[in-house]
PDB file of C-alpha atoms and ligand atoms in Angstrom:
ATOM      1  CA  MET A  26    -149.781-235.801 -25.619  1.00 84.00           C
ATOM      2  CA  SER A  27    -148.389-237.196 -22.471  1.00 94.00           C
ATOM      3  CA  ARG A  28    -145.061-235.902 -21.170  1.00 96.00           C
ATOM      4  CA  LEU A  29    -144.377-239.243 -19.606  1.00 98.00           C
ATOM      5  CA  ILE A  30    -141.975-241.761 -21.297  1.00 98.00           C
ATOM      6  CA  PHE A  31    -141.321-245.402 -20.569  1.00 98.00           C
ATOM      7  CA  ILE A  32    -137.664-246.638 -20.654  1.00 99.00           C
ATOM      8  CA  LEU A  33    -137.740-250.340 -20.859  1.00 99.00           C
ATOM      9  CA  ASN A  34    -134.766-252.746 -20.533  1.00 98.00           C
ATOM     10  CA  GLY A  35    -134.723-256.466 -21.111  1.00 98.00           C
ATOM     11  CA  PRO A  36    -132.915-259.566 -19.914  1.00 98.00           C
ATOM     12  CA  ASN A  37    -129.452-259.396 -18.289  1.00 97.00           C
ATOM     13  CA  LEU A  38    -129.109-255.738 -18.439  1.00 97.00           C
ATOM     14  CA  ASN A  39    -129.169-255.734 -14.610  1.00 97.00           C
ATOM     15  CA  LEU A  40    -125.689-256.950 -15.091  1.00 96.00           C
ATOM     16  CA  LEU A  41    -124.520-253.857 -16.877  1.00 96.00           C
ATOM     17  CA  GLY A  42    -121.230-252.429 -15.608  1.00 93.00           C
ATOM     18  CA  LYS A  43    -120.661-255.658 -13.801  1.00 91.00           C
ATOM     19  CA  ARG A  44    -119.583-257.961 -16.613  1.00 84.00           C
ATOM     20  CA  GLN A  45    -118.359-257.702 -20.200  1.00 87.00           C
ATOM     21  CA  PRO A  46    -117.330-254.001 -20.008  1.00 89.00           C
ATOM     22  CA  HIS A  47    -115.354-254.324 -23.237  1.00 88.00           C
ATOM     23  CA  ILE A  48    -118.812-254.716 -24.985  1.00 90.00           C
ATOM     24  CA  TYR A  49    -121.243-252.776 -22.736  1.00 91.00           C
ATOM     25  CA  GLY A  50    -119.052-250.209 -20.911  1.00 87.00           C
ATOM     26  CA  HIS A  51    -118.659-249.579 -17.234  1.00 92.00           C
ATOM     27  CA  GLU A  52    -121.905-247.719 -16.429  1.00 95.00           C
ATOM     28  CA  THR A  53    -124.446-249.651 -14.498  1.00 97.00           C
ATOM     29  CA  MET A  54    -128.263-249.627 -14.963  1.00 98.00           C
ATOM     30  CA  ALA A  55    -128.549-247.207 -12.041  1.00 98.00           C
ATOM     31  CA  ASP A  56    -126.062-244.884 -13.912  1.00 97.00           C
ATOM     32  CA  VAL A  57    -128.117-245.139 -17.077  1.00 98.00           C
ATOM     33  CA  GLU A  58    -131.326-244.390 -15.173  1.00 98.00           C
ATOM     34  CA  ALA A  59    -129.699-241.323 -13.591  1.00 98.00           C
ATOM     35  CA  MET A  60    -128.438-240.126 -17.140  1.00 98.00           C
ATOM     36  CA  CYS A  61    -131.929-240.624 -18.579  1.00 98.00           C
ATOM     37  CA  ARG A  62    -133.731-238.818 -15.654  1.00 98.00           C
ATOM     38  CA  ALA A  63    -131.210-235.932 -15.888  1.00 98.00           C
ATOM     39  CA  GLU A  64    -131.814-235.523 -19.553  1.00 98.00           C
ATOM     40  CA  ALA A  65    -135.561-235.898 -19.301  1.00 98.00           C
ATOM     41  CA  ALA A  66    -135.649-233.228 -16.489  1.00 98.00           C
ATOM     42  CA  LYS A  67    -134.087-230.677 -18.921  1.00 98.00           C
ATOM     43  CA  HIS A  68    -137.004-231.251 -21.254  1.00 98.00           C
ATOM     44  CA  ASN A  69    -139.725-231.435 -18.598  1.00 98.00           C
ATOM     45  CA  ILE A  70    -140.368-235.035 -19.310  1.00 98.00           C
ATOM     46  CA  GLU A  71    -141.261-237.548 -16.655  1.00 98.00           C
ATOM     47  CA  VAL A  72    -139.715-241.078 -16.715  1.00 98.00           C
ATOM     48  CA  ARG A  73    -140.792-244.648 -15.794  1.00 98.00           C
ATOM     49  CA  PHE A  74    -137.602-246.680 -15.942  1.00 98.00           C
ATOM     50  CA  HIS A  75    -137.786-250.570 -15.755  1.00 98.00           C
ATOM     51  CA  GLN A  76    -135.581-253.517 -16.245  1.00 98.00           C
ATOM     52  CA  THR A  77    -136.793-257.138 -16.344  1.00 98.00           C
ATOM     53  CA  ASN A  78    -135.536-260.729 -17.084  1.00 98.00           C
ATOM     54  CA  ARG A  79    -139.158-261.734 -17.747  1.00 98.00           C
ATOM     55  CA  GLU A  80    -140.823-261.456 -21.169  1.00 98.00           C
ATOM     56  CA  TYR A  81    -144.335-261.062 -19.742  1.00 98.00           C
ATOM     57  CA  GLU A  82    -143.238-258.240 -17.561  1.00 98.00           C
ATOM     58  CA  MET A  83    -141.947-256.364 -20.527  1.00 98.00           C
ATOM     59  CA  ILE A  84    -145.216-256.923 -22.348  1.00 98.00           C
ATOM     60  CA  ASP A  85    -147.161-255.756 -19.200  1.00 98.00           C
ATOM     61  CA  TRP A  86    -145.222-252.537 -19.127  1.00 98.00           C
ATOM     62  CA  ILE A  87    -145.930-251.846 -22.817  1.00 98.00           C
ATOM     63  CA  HIS A  88    -149.613-252.399 -22.231  1.00 98.00           C
ATOM     64  CA  GLU A  89    -149.270-249.897 -19.251  1.00 98.00           C
ATOM     65  CA  ALA A  90    -147.553-247.305 -21.527  1.00 98.00           C
ATOM     66  CA  ARG A  91    -150.498-247.579 -23.861  1.00 97.00           C
ATOM     67  CA  GLU A  92    -152.630-245.935 -21.140  1.00 96.00           C
ATOM     68  CA  SER A  93    -150.323-243.233 -19.879  1.00 97.00           C
ATOM     69  CA  ALA A  94    -147.074-242.677 -22.004  1.00 98.00           C
ATOM     70  CA  GLY A  95    -146.180-240.231 -24.890  1.00 98.00           C
ATOM     71  CA  GLY A  96    -143.273-242.480 -25.934  1.00 98.00           C
ATOM     72  CA  ILE A  97    -141.242-245.566 -25.405  1.00 98.00           C
ATOM     73  CA  LEU A  98    -137.475-246.064 -25.359  1.00 99.00           C
ATOM     74  CA  ILE A  99    -136.770-249.693 -25.356  1.00 99.00           C
ATOM     75  CA  ASN A 100    -133.613-251.848 -25.200  1.00 98.00           C
ATOM     76  CA  SER A 101    -135.297-255.216 -25.368  1.00 98.00           C
ATOM     77  CA  ALA A 102    -131.862-256.956 -25.238  1.00 98.00           C
ATOM     78  CA  ALA A 103    -132.125-260.652 -26.380  1.00 98.00           C
ATOM     79  CA  PHE A 104    -135.911-260.313 -26.754  1.00 98.00           C
ATOM     80  CA  THR A 105    -135.148-258.035 -29.742  1.00 98.00           C
ATOM     81  CA  HIS A 106    -134.041-261.010 -31.675  1.00 98.00           C
ATOM     82  CA  THR A 107    -136.591-263.560 -30.575  1.00 98.00           C
ATOM     83  CA  SER A 108    -139.834-262.006 -29.382  1.00 98.00           C
ATOM     84  CA  VAL A 109    -142.882-261.689 -31.705  1.00 98.00           C
ATOM     85  CA  ALA A 110    -144.774-261.035 -28.496  1.00 98.00           C
ATOM     86  CA  VAL A 111    -142.890-257.929 -27.662  1.00 99.00           C
ATOM     87  CA  LEU A 112    -143.293-256.790 -31.271  1.00 99.00           C
ATOM     88  CA  ASP A 113    -147.071-257.434 -31.027  1.00 98.00           C
ATOM     89  CA  ALA A 114    -147.326-255.473 -27.810  1.00 98.00           C
ATOM     90  CA  LEU A 115    -145.331-252.511 -29.327  1.00 98.00           C
ATOM     91  CA  ASN A 116    -147.738-252.538 -32.305  1.00 98.00           C
ATOM     92  CA  THR A 117    -150.538-251.687 -29.863  1.00 98.00           C
ATOM     93  CA  PHE A 118    -148.751-248.454 -28.743  1.00 98.00           C
ATOM     94  CA  ASP A 119    -149.626-245.342 -30.708  1.00 97.00           C
ATOM     95  CA  GLY A 120    -146.804-242.888 -29.779  1.00 98.00           C
ATOM     96  CA  PRO A 121    -143.221-242.955 -30.886  1.00 98.00           C
ATOM     97  CA  VAL A 122    -141.026-245.907 -30.105  1.00 98.00           C
ATOM     98  CA  ILE A 123    -137.243-245.707 -30.134  1.00 98.00           C
ATOM     99  CA  GLU A 124    -135.165-248.883 -30.034  1.00 98.00           C
ATOM    100  CA  CYS A 125    -131.692-248.556 -28.406  1.00 98.00           C
ATOM    101  CA  HIS A 126    -128.772-251.005 -28.294  1.00 98.00           C
ATOM    102  CA  ILE A 127    -125.613-250.166 -26.396  1.00 97.00           C
ATOM    103  CA  SER A 128    -123.494-252.223 -28.739  1.00 97.00           C
ATOM    104  CA  GLN A 129    -123.222-251.939 -32.474  1.00 98.00           C
ATOM    105  CA  VAL A 130    -125.346-255.096 -33.024  1.00 98.00           C
ATOM    106  CA  HIS A 131    -124.605-255.172 -36.826  1.00 98.00           C
ATOM    107  CA  LYS A 132    -120.887-255.650 -36.097  1.00 97.00           C
ATOM    108  CA  ARG A 133    -121.650-258.697 -34.028  1.00 97.00           C
ATOM    109  CA  GLU A 134    -122.920-262.283 -34.476  1.00 98.00           C
ATOM    110  CA  ALA A 135    -125.415-262.650 -37.357  1.00 98.00           C
ATOM    111  CA  PHE A 136    -128.286-263.566 -35.028  1.00 98.00           C
ATOM    112  CA  ARG A 137    -128.143-260.071 -33.577  1.00 98.00           C
ATOM    113  CA  HIS A 138    -128.681-258.494 -37.057  1.00 98.00           C
ATOM    114  CA  HIS A 139    -132.383-259.190 -37.156  1.00 98.00           C
ATOM    115  CA  SER A 140    -134.721-257.250 -34.823  1.00 98.00           C
ATOM    116  CA  TYR A 141    -138.488-257.745 -34.467  1.00 98.00           C
ATOM    117  CA  VAL A 142    -138.582-254.429 -32.506  1.00 98.00           C
ATOM    118  CA  SER A 143    -137.117-252.648 -35.602  1.00 98.00           C
ATOM    119  CA  MET A 144    -140.346-253.655 -37.561  1.00 98.00           C
ATOM    120  CA  ARG A 145    -142.160-251.084 -35.201  1.00 98.00           C
ATOM    121  CA  ALA A 146    -139.446-248.727 -34.041  1.00 98.00           C
ATOM    122  CA  ASP A 147    -139.457-245.150 -35.389  1.00 98.00           C
ATOM    123  CA  ALA A 148    -135.771-244.897 -34.860  1.00 98.00           C
ATOM    124  CA  VAL A 149    -132.933-247.249 -33.941  1.00 98.00           C
ATOM    125  CA  LEU A 150    -129.816-246.332 -32.007  1.00 98.00           C
ATOM    126  CA  ALA A 151    -127.020-248.947 -31.828  1.00 98.00           C
ATOM    127  CA  GLY A 152    -123.375-248.626 -30.894  1.00 98.00           C
ATOM    128  CA  PHE A 153    -123.619-245.259 -29.061  1.00 98.00           C
ATOM    129  CA  GLY A 154    -122.836-247.004 -25.729  1.00 97.00           C
ATOM    130  CA  THR A 155    -124.979-245.847 -22.954  1.00 97.00           C
ATOM    131  CA  GLN A 156    -125.129-242.372 -24.484  1.00 98.00           C
ATOM    132  CA  GLY A 157    -127.621-243.841 -26.887  1.00 98.00           C
ATOM    133  CA  TYR A 158    -130.212-243.675 -24.063  1.00 98.00           C
ATOM    134  CA  VAL A 159    -129.660-239.952 -23.609  1.00 98.00           C
ATOM    135  CA  LEU A 160    -130.011-239.467 -27.402  1.00 98.00           C
ATOM    136  CA  GLY A 161    -133.246-241.413 -27.280  1.00 98.00           C
ATOM    137  CA  VAL A 162    -134.646-239.408 -24.545  1.00 98.00           C
ATOM    138  CA  GLN A 163    -133.647-236.144 -26.448  1.00 98.00           C
ATOM    139  CA  ARG A 164    -135.562-237.512 -29.529  1.00 98.00           C
ATOM    140  CA  LEU A 165    -138.639-238.469 -27.777  1.00 98.00           C
ATOM    141  CA  ALA A 166    -138.743-235.091 -26.023  1.00 98.00           C
ATOM    142  CA  PHE A 167    -138.532-233.508 -29.448  1.00 98.00           C
ATOM    143  CA  LEU A 168    -141.250-235.628 -30.806  1.00 98.00           C
ATOM    144  CA  ILE A 169    -143.559-235.050 -27.795  1.00 98.00           C
ATOM    145  CA  ASN A 170    -142.922-231.276 -28.057  1.00 97.00           C
ATOM    146  CA  ALA A 171    -143.721-231.405 -31.905  1.00 97.00           C
ATOM    147  CA  ALA A 172    -146.925-233.363 -31.321  1.00 96.00           C
ATOM    148  CA  GLU A 173    -148.104-230.869 -28.631  1.00 95.00           C
ATOM    149  CA  LYS A 174    -147.502-227.936 -30.983  1.00 95.00           C
ATOM    150  CA  ALA A 175    -149.320-229.646 -33.796  1.00 95.00           C
ATOM    151  CA  ALA A 176    -152.280-230.343 -31.468  1.00 95.00           C
ATOM    152  CA  LYS A 177    -152.426-226.607 -30.558  1.00 92.00           C
ATOM    153  CA  LYS A 178    -152.785-225.529 -34.136  1.00 87.00           C
TER     154      LYS A 178
HETATM  155  O1  CA2 B 203    -126.228-253.935 -27.240  1.00 80.04           O
HETATM  156  C1  CA2 B 203    -127.218-254.023 -26.599  1.00 80.04           C
HETATM  157  O2  CA2 B 203    -127.762-253.167 -25.812  1.00 80.04           O
HETATM  158  C2  CA2 B 203    -128.031-255.286 -26.564  1.00 80.04           C
HETATM  159  O3  CA2 B 203    -129.419-255.033 -26.592  1.00 80.04           O
HETATM  160  C3  CA2 B 203    -127.667-256.092 -25.372  1.00 80.04           C
HETATM  161  C4  CA2 B 203    -128.215-257.591 -25.232  1.00 80.04           C
HETATM  162  C5  CA2 B 203    -127.964-258.249 -26.529  1.00 80.04           C
HETATM  163  O4  CA2 B 203    -128.549-259.580 -26.437  1.00 80.04           O
HETATM  164  C6  CA2 B 203    -128.400-257.521 -27.768  1.00 80.04           C
HETATM  165  O5  CA2 B 203    -128.028-258.304 -28.859  1.00 80.04           O
HETATM  166  C7  CA2 B 203    -127.729-256.160 -27.888  1.00 80.04           C
HETATM  167  C8  CA2 B 203    -127.571-258.228 -24.026  1.00 80.04           C
HETATM  168  C9  CA2 B 203    -127.760-257.616 -22.742  1.00 80.04           C
HETATM  169  C10 CA2 B 203    -126.944-258.266 -21.756  1.00 80.04           C
HETATM  170  O6  CA2 B 203    -126.354-257.251 -20.903  1.00 80.04           O
HETATM  171  C11 CA2 B 203    -125.239-257.594 -20.189  1.00 80.04           C
HETATM  172  C12 CA2 B 203    -124.552-256.562 -19.694  1.00 80.04           C
HETATM  173  C13 CA2 B 203    -123.388-256.808 -18.970  1.00 80.04           C
HETATM  174  C14 CA2 B 203    -123.048-258.058 -18.751  1.00 80.04           C
HETATM  175  C15 CA2 B 203    -123.639-259.147 -19.297  1.00 80.04           C
HETATM  176  C16 CA2 B 203    -124.837-258.931 -20.059  1.00 80.04           C
END
């Protein structure tokens, strides 16, 4: 199994750390990327890290992950609650998918309680702040290692 993971971030997350720190904290996307890369390096995992405000770009990266990645960690932001297209793309990916939300979405508005992505995700992290990304990377590394071991048997 590939030791490359894709970490994909949806709309408005480029503003992380710059607005609404009471909800999303003070770290920026660049800080989150650095945290993910540091954690991945501990597990000998390579990272592609992307953020987009465009649904088609998110879908294209999921298609790219099909060809090369051992797992996906995704914070699809508002697309989580609206996008059948992102769900359809994730359903074409064979490896583990972990959904991550910085905030505890179930404590927030009712429209954030439903996630299309959760219909595909193997695990969901919500409310861990940006630490959730680190936990997601750890879990993907564990699953990739387990799959490698199983393949050797
Ligand atoms: O909690 C999360 O990570 C969310 O995925 C964030 C999305 C929201 O639509 C989801 O319901 C939950 C919003 C991302 C917007 O990010 C911003 C960050 C800072 C300032 C403004 C927006």
